Coordinates of C-alpha atoms in Angstrom, one line a residue:
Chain A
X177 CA 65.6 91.5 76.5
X178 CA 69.6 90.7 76.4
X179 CA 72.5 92.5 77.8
X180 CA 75.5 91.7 75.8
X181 CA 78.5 92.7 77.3
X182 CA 81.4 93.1 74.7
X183 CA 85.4 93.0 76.5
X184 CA 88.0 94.4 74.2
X185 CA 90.9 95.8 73.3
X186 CA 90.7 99.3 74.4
X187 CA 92.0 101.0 71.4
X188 CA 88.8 99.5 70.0
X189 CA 86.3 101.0 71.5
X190 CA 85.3 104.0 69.3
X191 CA 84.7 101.2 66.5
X192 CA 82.5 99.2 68.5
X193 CA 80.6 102.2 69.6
X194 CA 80.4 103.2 65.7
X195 CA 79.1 99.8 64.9
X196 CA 76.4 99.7 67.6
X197 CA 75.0 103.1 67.2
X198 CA 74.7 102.3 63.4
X199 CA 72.2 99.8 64.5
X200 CA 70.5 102.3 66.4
X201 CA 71.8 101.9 70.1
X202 CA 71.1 104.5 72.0
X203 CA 72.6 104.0 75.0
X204 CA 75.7 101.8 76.5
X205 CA 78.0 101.5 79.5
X206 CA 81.8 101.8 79.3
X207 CA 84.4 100.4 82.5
X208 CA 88.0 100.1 81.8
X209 CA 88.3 96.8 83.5
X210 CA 91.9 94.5 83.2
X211 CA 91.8 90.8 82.8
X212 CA 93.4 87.8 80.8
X213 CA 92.2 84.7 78.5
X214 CA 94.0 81.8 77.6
X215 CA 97.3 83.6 76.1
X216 CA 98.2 85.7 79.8
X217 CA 99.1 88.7 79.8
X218 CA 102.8 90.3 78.8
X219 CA 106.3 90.6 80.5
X220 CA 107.8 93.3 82.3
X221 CA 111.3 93.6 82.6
X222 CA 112.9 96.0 85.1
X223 CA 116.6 96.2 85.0
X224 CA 116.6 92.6 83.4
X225 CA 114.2 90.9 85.8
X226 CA 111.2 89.4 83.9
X227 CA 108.2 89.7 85.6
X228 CA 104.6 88.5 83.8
X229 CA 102.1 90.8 83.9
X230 CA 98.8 88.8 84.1
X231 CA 95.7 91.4 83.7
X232 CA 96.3 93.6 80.6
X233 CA 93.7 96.3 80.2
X234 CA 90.8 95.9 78.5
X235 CA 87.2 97.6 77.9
X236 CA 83.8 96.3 78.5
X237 CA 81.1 97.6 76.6
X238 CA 77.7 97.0 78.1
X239 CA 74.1 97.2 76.3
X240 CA 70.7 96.0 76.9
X241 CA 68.8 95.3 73.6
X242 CA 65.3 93.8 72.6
X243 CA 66.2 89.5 71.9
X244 CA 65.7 90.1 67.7
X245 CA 68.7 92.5 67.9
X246 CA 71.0 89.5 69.0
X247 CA 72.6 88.4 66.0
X248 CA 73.2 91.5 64.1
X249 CA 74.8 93.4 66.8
X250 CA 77.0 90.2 67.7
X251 CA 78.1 90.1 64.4
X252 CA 78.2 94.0 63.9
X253 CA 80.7 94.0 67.0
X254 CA 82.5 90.7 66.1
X255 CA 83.6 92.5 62.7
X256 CA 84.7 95.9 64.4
X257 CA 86.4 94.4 67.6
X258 CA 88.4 91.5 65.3
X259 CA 92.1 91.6 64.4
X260 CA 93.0 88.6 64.0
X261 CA 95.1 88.6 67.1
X262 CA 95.8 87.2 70.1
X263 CA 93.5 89.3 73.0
X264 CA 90.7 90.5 70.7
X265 CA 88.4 89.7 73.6
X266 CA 84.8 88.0 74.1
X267 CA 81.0 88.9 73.8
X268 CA 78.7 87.6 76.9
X269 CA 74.8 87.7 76.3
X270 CA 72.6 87.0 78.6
X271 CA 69.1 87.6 79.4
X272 CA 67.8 90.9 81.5
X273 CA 64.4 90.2 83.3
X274 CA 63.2 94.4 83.2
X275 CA 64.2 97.4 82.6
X276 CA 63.0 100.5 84.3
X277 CA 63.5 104.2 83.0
X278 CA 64.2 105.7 87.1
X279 CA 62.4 109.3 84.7
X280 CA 59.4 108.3 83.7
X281 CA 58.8 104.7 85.1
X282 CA 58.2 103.1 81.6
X283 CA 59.8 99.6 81.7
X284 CA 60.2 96.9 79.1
X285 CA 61.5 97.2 75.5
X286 CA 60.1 100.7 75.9
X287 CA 62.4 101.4 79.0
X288 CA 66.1 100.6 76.5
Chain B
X37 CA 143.0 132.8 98.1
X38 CA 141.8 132.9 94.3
X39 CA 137.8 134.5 93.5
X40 CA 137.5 132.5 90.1
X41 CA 137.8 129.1 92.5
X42 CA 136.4 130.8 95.3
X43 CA 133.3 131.0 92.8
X44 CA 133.6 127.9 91.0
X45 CA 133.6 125.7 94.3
X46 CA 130.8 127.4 95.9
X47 CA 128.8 126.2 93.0
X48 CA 130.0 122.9 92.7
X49 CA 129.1 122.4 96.3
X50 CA 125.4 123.3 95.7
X51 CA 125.5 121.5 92.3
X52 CA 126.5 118.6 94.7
X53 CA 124.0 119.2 97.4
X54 CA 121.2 118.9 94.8
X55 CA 122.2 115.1 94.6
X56 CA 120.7 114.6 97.1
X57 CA 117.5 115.4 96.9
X58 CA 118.0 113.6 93.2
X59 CA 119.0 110.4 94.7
X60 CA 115.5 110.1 96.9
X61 CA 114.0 110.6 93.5
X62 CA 115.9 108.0 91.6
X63 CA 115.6 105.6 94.5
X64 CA 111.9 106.2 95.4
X65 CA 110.9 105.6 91.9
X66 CA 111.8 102.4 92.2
X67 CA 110.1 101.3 95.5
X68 CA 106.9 100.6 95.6
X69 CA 104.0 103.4 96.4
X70 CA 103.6 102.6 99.7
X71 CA 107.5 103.2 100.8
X72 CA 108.4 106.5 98.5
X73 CA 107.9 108.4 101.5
X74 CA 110.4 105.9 103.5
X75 CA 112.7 105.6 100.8
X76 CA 113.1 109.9 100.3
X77 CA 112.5 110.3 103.8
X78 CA 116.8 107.7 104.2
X79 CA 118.1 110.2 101.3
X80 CA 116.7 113.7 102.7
X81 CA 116.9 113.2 106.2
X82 CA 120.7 112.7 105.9
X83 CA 121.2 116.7 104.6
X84 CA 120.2 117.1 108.4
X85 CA 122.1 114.4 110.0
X86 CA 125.4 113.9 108.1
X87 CA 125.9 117.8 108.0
X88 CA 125.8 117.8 111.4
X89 CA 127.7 115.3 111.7
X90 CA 130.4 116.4 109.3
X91 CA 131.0 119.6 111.0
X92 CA 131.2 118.7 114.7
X93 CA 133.5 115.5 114.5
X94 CA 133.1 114.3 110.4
X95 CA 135.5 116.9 109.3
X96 CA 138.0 116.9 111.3
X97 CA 138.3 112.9 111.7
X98 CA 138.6 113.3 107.8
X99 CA 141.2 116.2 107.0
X100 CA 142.5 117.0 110.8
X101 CA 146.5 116.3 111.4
X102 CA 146.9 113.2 110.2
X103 CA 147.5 110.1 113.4
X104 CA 149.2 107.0 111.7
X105 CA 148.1 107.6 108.5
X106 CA 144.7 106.5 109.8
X107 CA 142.4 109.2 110.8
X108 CA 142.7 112.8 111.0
X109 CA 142.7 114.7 114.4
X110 CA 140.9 116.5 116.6
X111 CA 142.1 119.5 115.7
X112 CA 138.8 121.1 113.5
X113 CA 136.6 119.4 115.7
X114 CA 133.4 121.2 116.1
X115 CA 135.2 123.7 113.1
X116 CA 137.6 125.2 115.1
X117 CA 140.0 127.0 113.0
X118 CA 138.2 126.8 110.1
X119 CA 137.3 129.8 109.0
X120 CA 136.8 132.3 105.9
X121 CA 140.8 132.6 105.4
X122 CA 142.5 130.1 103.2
X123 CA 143.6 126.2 105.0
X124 CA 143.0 122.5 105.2
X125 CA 144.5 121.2 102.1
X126 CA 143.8 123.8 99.6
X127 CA 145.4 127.2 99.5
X128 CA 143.5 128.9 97.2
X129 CA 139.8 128.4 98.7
X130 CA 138.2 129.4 102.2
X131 CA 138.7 126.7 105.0
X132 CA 134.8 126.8 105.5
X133 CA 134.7 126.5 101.9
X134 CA 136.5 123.5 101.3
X135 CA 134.8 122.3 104.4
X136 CA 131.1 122.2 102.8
X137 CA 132.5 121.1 99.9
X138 CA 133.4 118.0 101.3
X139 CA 130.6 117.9 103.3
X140 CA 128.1 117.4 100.5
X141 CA 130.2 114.0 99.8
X142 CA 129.4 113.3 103.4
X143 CA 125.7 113.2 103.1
X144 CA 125.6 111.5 99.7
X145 CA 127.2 109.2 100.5
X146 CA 125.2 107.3 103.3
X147 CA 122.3 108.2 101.0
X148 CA 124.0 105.5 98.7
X149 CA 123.4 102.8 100.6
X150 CA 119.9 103.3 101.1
X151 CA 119.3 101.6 98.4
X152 CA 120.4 98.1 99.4
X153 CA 118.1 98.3 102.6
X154 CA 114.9 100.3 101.3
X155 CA 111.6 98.9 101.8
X156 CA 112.2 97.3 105.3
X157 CA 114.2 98.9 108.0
X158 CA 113.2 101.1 110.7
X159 CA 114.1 104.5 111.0
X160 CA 115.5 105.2 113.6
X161 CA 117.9 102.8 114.1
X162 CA 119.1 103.5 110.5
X163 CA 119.6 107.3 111.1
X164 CA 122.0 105.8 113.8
X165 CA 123.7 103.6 112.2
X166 CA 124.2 106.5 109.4
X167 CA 125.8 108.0 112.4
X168 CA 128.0 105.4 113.3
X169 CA 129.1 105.2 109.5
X170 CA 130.0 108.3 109.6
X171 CA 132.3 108.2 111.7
X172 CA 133.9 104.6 112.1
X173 CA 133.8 104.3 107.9
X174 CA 133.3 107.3 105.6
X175 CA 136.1 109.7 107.9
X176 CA 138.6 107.1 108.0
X177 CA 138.0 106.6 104.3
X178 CA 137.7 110.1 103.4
X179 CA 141.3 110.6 105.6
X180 CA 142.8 107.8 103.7
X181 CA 142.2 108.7 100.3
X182 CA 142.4 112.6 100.5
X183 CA 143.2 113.9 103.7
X184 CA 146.8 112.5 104.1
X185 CA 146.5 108.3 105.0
X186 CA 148.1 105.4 103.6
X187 CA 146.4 104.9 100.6
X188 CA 146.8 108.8 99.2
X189 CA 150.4 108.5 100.1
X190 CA 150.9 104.8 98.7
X191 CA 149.8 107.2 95.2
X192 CA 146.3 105.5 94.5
X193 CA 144.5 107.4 92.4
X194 CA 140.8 108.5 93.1
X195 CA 139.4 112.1 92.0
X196 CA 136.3 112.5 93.3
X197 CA 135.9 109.1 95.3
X198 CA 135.0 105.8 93.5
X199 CA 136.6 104.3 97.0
X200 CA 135.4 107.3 99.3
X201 CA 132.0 107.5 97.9
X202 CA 131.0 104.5 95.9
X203 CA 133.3 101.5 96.8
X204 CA 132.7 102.0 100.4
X205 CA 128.5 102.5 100.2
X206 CA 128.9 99.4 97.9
X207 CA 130.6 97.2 100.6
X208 CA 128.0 98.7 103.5
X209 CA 125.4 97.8 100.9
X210 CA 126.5 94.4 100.8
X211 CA 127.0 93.9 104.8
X212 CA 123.2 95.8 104.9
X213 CA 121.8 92.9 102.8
X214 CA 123.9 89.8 104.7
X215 CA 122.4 91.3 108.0
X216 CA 118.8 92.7 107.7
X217 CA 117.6 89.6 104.7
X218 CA 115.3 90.2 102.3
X219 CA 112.3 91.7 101.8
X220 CA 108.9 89.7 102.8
X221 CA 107.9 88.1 99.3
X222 CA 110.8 88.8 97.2
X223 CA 111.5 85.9 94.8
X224 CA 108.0 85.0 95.1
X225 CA 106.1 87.8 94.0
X226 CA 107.2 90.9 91.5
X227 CA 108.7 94.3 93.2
X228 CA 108.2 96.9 90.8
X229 CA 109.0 100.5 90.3
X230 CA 106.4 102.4 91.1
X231 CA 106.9 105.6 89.2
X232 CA 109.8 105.2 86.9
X233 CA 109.6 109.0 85.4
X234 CA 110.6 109.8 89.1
X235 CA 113.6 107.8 89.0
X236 CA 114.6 109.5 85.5
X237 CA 114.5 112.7 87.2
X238 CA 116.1 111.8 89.8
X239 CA 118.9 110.5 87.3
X240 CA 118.9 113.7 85.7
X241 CA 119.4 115.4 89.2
X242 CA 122.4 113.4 89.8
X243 CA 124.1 113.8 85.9
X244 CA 123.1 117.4 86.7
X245 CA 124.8 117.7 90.0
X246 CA 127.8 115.0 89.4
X247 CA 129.4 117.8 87.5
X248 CA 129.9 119.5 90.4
X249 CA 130.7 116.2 91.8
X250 CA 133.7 115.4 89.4
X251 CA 134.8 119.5 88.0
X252 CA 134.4 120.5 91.6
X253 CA 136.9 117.8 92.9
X254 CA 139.7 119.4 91.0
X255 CA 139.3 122.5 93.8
X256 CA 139.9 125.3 91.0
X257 CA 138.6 126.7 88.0
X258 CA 141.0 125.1 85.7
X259 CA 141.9 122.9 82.8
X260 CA 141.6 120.1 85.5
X261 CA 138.3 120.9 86.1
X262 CA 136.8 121.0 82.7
X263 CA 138.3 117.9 81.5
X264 CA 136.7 116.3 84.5
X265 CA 133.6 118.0 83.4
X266 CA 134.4 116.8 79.9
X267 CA 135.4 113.5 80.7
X268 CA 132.0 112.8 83.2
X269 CA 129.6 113.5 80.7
X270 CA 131.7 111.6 77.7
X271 CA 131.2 108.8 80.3
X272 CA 127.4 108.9 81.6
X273 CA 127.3 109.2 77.8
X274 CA 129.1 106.1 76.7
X275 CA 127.3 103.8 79.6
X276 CA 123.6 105.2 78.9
X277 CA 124.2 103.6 75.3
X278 CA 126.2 99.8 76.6
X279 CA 123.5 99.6 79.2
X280 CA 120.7 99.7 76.6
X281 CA 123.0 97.8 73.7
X282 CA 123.5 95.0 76.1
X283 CA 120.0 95.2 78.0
X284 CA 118.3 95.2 73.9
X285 CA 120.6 92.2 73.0
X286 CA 120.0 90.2 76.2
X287 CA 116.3 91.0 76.7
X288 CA 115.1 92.2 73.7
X289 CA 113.9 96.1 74.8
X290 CA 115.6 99.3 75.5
X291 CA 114.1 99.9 78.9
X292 CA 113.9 103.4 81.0
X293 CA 115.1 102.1 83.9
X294 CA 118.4 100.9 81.9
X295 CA 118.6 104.0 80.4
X296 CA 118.8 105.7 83.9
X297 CA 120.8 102.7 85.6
X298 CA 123.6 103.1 82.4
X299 CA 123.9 107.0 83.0
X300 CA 124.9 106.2 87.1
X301 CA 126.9 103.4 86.3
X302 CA 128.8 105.5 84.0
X303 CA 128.9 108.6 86.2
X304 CA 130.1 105.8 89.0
X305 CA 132.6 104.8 86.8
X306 CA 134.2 108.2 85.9
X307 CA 134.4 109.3 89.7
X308 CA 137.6 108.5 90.6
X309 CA 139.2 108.9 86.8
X310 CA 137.6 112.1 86.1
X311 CA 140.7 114.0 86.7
X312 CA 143.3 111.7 85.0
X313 CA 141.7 110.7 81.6
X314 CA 141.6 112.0 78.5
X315 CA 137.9 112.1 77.4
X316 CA 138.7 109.1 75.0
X317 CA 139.4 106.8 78.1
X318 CA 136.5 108.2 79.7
X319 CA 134.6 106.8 76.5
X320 CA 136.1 103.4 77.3
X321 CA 135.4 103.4 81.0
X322 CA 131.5 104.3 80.3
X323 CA 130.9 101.7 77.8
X324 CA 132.4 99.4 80.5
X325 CA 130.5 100.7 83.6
X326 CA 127.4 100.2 81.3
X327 CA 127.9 96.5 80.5
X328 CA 129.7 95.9 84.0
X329 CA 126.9 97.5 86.2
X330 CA 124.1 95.4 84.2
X331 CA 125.7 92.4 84.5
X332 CA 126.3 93.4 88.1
X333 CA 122.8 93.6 88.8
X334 CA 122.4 90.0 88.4
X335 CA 124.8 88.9 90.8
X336 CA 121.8 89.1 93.8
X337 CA 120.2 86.6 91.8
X338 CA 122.8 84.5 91.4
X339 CA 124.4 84.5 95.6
X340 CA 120.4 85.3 96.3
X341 CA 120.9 88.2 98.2
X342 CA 118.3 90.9 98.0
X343 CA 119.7 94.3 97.5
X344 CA 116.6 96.1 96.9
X345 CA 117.9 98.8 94.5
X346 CA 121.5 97.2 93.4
X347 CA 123.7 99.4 95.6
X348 CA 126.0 96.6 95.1
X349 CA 125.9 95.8 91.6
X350 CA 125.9 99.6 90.6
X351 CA 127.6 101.5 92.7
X352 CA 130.4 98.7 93.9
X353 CA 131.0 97.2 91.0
X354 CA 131.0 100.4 89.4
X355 CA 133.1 102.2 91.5
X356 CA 135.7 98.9 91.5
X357 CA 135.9 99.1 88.0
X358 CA 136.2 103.1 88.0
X359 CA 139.2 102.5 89.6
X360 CA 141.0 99.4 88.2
X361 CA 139.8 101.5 85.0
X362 CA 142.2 104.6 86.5
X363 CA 145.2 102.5 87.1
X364 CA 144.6 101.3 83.3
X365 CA 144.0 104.5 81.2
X366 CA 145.7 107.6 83.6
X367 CA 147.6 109.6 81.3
X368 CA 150.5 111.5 82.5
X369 CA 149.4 114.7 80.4
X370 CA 146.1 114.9 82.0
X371 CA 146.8 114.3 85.5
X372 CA 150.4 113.6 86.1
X373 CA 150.7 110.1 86.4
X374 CA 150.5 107.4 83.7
X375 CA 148.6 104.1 83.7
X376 CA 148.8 100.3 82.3
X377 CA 148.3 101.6 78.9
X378 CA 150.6 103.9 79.2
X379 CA 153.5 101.6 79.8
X380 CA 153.1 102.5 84.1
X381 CA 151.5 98.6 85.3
X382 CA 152.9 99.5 89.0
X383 CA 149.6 102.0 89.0
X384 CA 147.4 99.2 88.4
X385 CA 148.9 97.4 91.0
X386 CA 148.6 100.3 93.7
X387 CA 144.7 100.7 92.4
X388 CA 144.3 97.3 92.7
X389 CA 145.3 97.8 96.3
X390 CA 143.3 100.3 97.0
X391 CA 140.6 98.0 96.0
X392 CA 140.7 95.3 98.2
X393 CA 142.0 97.5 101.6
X394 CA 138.2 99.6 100.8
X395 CA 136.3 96.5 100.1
X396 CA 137.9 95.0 103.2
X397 CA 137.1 98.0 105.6
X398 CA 134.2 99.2 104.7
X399 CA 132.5 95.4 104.4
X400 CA 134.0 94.5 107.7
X401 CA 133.2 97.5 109.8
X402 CA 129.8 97.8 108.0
X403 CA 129.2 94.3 109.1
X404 CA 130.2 95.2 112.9
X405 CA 127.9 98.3 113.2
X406 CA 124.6 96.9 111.8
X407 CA 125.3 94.2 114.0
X408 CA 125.2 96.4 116.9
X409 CA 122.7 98.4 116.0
X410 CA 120.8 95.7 115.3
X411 CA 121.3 94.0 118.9
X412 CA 120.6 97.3 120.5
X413 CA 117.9 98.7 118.6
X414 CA 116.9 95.9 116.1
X415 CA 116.9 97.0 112.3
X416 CA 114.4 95.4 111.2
X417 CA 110.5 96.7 111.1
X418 CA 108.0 94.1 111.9
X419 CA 106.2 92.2 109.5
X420 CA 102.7 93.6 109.4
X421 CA 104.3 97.4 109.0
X422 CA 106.6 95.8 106.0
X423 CA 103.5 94.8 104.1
X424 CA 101.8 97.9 105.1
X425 CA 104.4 100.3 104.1
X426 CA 106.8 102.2 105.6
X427 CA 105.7 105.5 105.1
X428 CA 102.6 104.7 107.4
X429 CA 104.5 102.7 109.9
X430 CA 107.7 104.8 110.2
X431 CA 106.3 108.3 109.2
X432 CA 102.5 108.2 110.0
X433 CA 102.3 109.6 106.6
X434 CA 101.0 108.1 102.9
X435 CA 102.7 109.6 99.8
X436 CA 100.0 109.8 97.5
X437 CA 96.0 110.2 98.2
X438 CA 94.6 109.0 94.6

């Protein structure tokens, strides 16, 4: 099993969440979280003083899927997350060691 | 005694009470959350204090029987004599009327400098200090100007008090920042406004209420007063538009806070020209105050003083430039007495005048009582309630629970 954990732009969001549950994700986890990459974040300027605003909002999309999934859901998100722009965001996998249903117990691929 | 003014004034001293309450909006806005209740708390607390001070010594220092030409006697002290019949200096309103009237000036006016000292002085000693000012500044000030001194009677123009209100909070502004330093942090890390739709409310308060401000100050309900009406809006107009001209051209956005710094600087401007403009050279003494006051917002960067919300750069520069801007475009068919353009230079001069004796006072004896207070009660809150907030240390209170 893999989590991938998908940080965009926020406006973004309802495309990535199209994009996964075409691929038949059930189930995901949404924080509004802020942050910055390699370009910063933007300016402020409050009666002509600049100030640089370093964490710009951003989503992050969290899923858990069975390891076959991997590649078409990076590149399913890649496609609905990309502008072309500065600040599109990244996608983190990484493995998950279980996964427990709290309902019924069931854990495992089952459990997603 | 005349109802129409009887009317008119009573309105245009509530219009100008509401101020006030405006100011604390426009300043708090523009502190950060954890001192809006510290920064409403200098504005609203004066309605109590300045009032009270006004009418048991305020008033009468300001339009008692005039002693050398300056300060007023104590002849109204505690009000005496001023009653519901027609006196002081107008015939056609109540005494008491004309009294209040004035005495919304009075509170504003300390409320003004606020803003150069927000964020990190301690209560208590700044209520007394408002006291002081009160008395040793704004009076004398208010007696020069309008209640019979030197500078009225030397003919310097100023209708509803770019030297009274805004010259003179702009020079206490400046001593403010020379004596109490700045702010813990600033230069180093960012101060911003914490809730700029308050401030815009607040700056629609005070467009709102500085027509009572400006109309009012003609003391009838008259041609006087509308084209000071006419001639305030024409200007708040003209500076909301430079300020965001110059601030697009320089930085490269039209920004809210401009918006609402260009309409004061405008209204600032106008104050003491309401009354003796055509709304034409109101026009030209917005578009000024807009580009003047944003410019003037940059001179704490440049002597590296910290005003916290440009006191000086808005309301002193304004005000200085409202009324240079007088002795330039008066017009003898508005308001009797003609200036530079109007082939009357002498009216500069006397303006000019009138300039540098209210810069010089006010600075001075500004300077002299925060340096007392200071040495008696210390100004200054200590560091650890500056980083946590006035409005916990000074009022045991937090603004917002989110």
């Amino acid at each position: 099993m893999r989590k991938v954990e998908i940080i965009t732009r926020p406006f973004k969001l309802d495309e990535v969440k199209a994009a996964l549950t075409e691929l038949g994700i059930q189930g995901m986890t949404v924080t509004d979280v802020r942050g910055f990459g390699r370009q910063r974040g933007h300016k402020e300027v409050y009666r002509g003083a600049e100030y640089q605003v370093d964490f710009v909002p951003k989503v992050k999309i969290e899923v858990v899927i069975a390891d076959e999934m991997v590649a078409e859901i990076v590149e399913a998100v890649t496609n609905a997350a990309r502008t072309n722009q500065i600040g599109d965001g990244k996608i983190f996998v990484s493995p998950v060691d279980e996964v427990v249903r709290i309902r019924t117990g069931e854990t495992g691929d089952e459990a997603i | 005694m005349n109802a129409a003014d009887t009317a008119f004034i009573l309105i245009c001293a509530a219009l100008v009470m509401f101020m006030t309450p405006g100011l604390a909006l426009f300043y708090a806005g523009m502190a950060r959350s954890k001192n809006v209740l510290g920064t409403v708390m200098h504005s609203f607390v004066l309605l109590g204090v300045a009032s009270l001070v006004w009418v048991l010594v305020g008033y009468s220092l300001s339009f008692g029987t005039d002693i050398g030409g300056f300060i007023g006697g104590f002849d109204y002290l505690f009000l005496n004599g001023v009653g519901p019949e027609p006196g002081g200096p107008t015939e056609n309103l109540p005494h008491l009327l004309f009294m209040i009237f004035q005495c919304m000036f009075a509170v504003i006016t300390p409320a003004l400098i606020t803003g150069a000292f927000a964020e990190r002085i301690k209560f208590g000693p700044f209520v007394a200090f408002s006291v002081l000012w009160l008395i040793f500044v704004y009076s004398p000030m208010c007696h020069w100007v309008w209640g019979g001194g030197w500078m009225g009677e030397m003919g310097a123009l100023d209708f509803a008090g770019g030297a009274v209100v805004h010259m003179s909070s702009g020079a206490a502004a400046l001593a403010a920042v020379l004596v109490l330093g700045k702010r813990k942090g600033y230069g180093t890390e960012p101060f911003i406004p914490h809730n700029l739709p308050m401030t815009l409310t607040g700056a629609g308060i005070l467009w709102f209420g500085w027509f009572g401000f400006n109309a009012g100050s003609a003391l009838a309900a008259d041609g006087a007063a509308a084209n000071a009406f006419v001639t305030t809006h024409v200007a708040a107009a003209a500076a909301v538009v430079s300020w965001l001209l110059v601030e697009k051209w320089h930085h490269g956005n039209a920004t809210t806070l401009g918006a609402a710094s260009g309409a004061v600087a405008g209204l600032v401007a106008i104050t003491p020209a309401a009354g003796f403009v055509t709304p034409m050279g109101a026009l030209a003494i917005g578009l000024g105050g807009g580009v003047i006051c944003y410019g003037g917002v940059f001179l704490k960067s440049v002597f590296k003083y910290d005003d916290a919300l440009d006191v000086v750069g808005i309301h002193g520069l304004g005000g200085t430039w409202g009324a240079l801007a007088t002795g330039i475009f008066a017009v003898e068919s508005v308001g009797g007495v003609n200036g530079l353009l109007y082939g009357n230079p002498g009216q500069l001069w006397i303006q000019f005048v009138s300039v540098v004796g209210t810069w010089g006072y006010c600075f001075v004896v500004s300077y002299i009582l925060f340096k007392v207070v200071d040495a008696v009660m210390g100004l200054r809150v200590g560091v650890e309630d500056e980083i946590g907030g006035l409005d916990v240390s000074q009022h045991s209170e937090t603004g917002y629970q989110l």
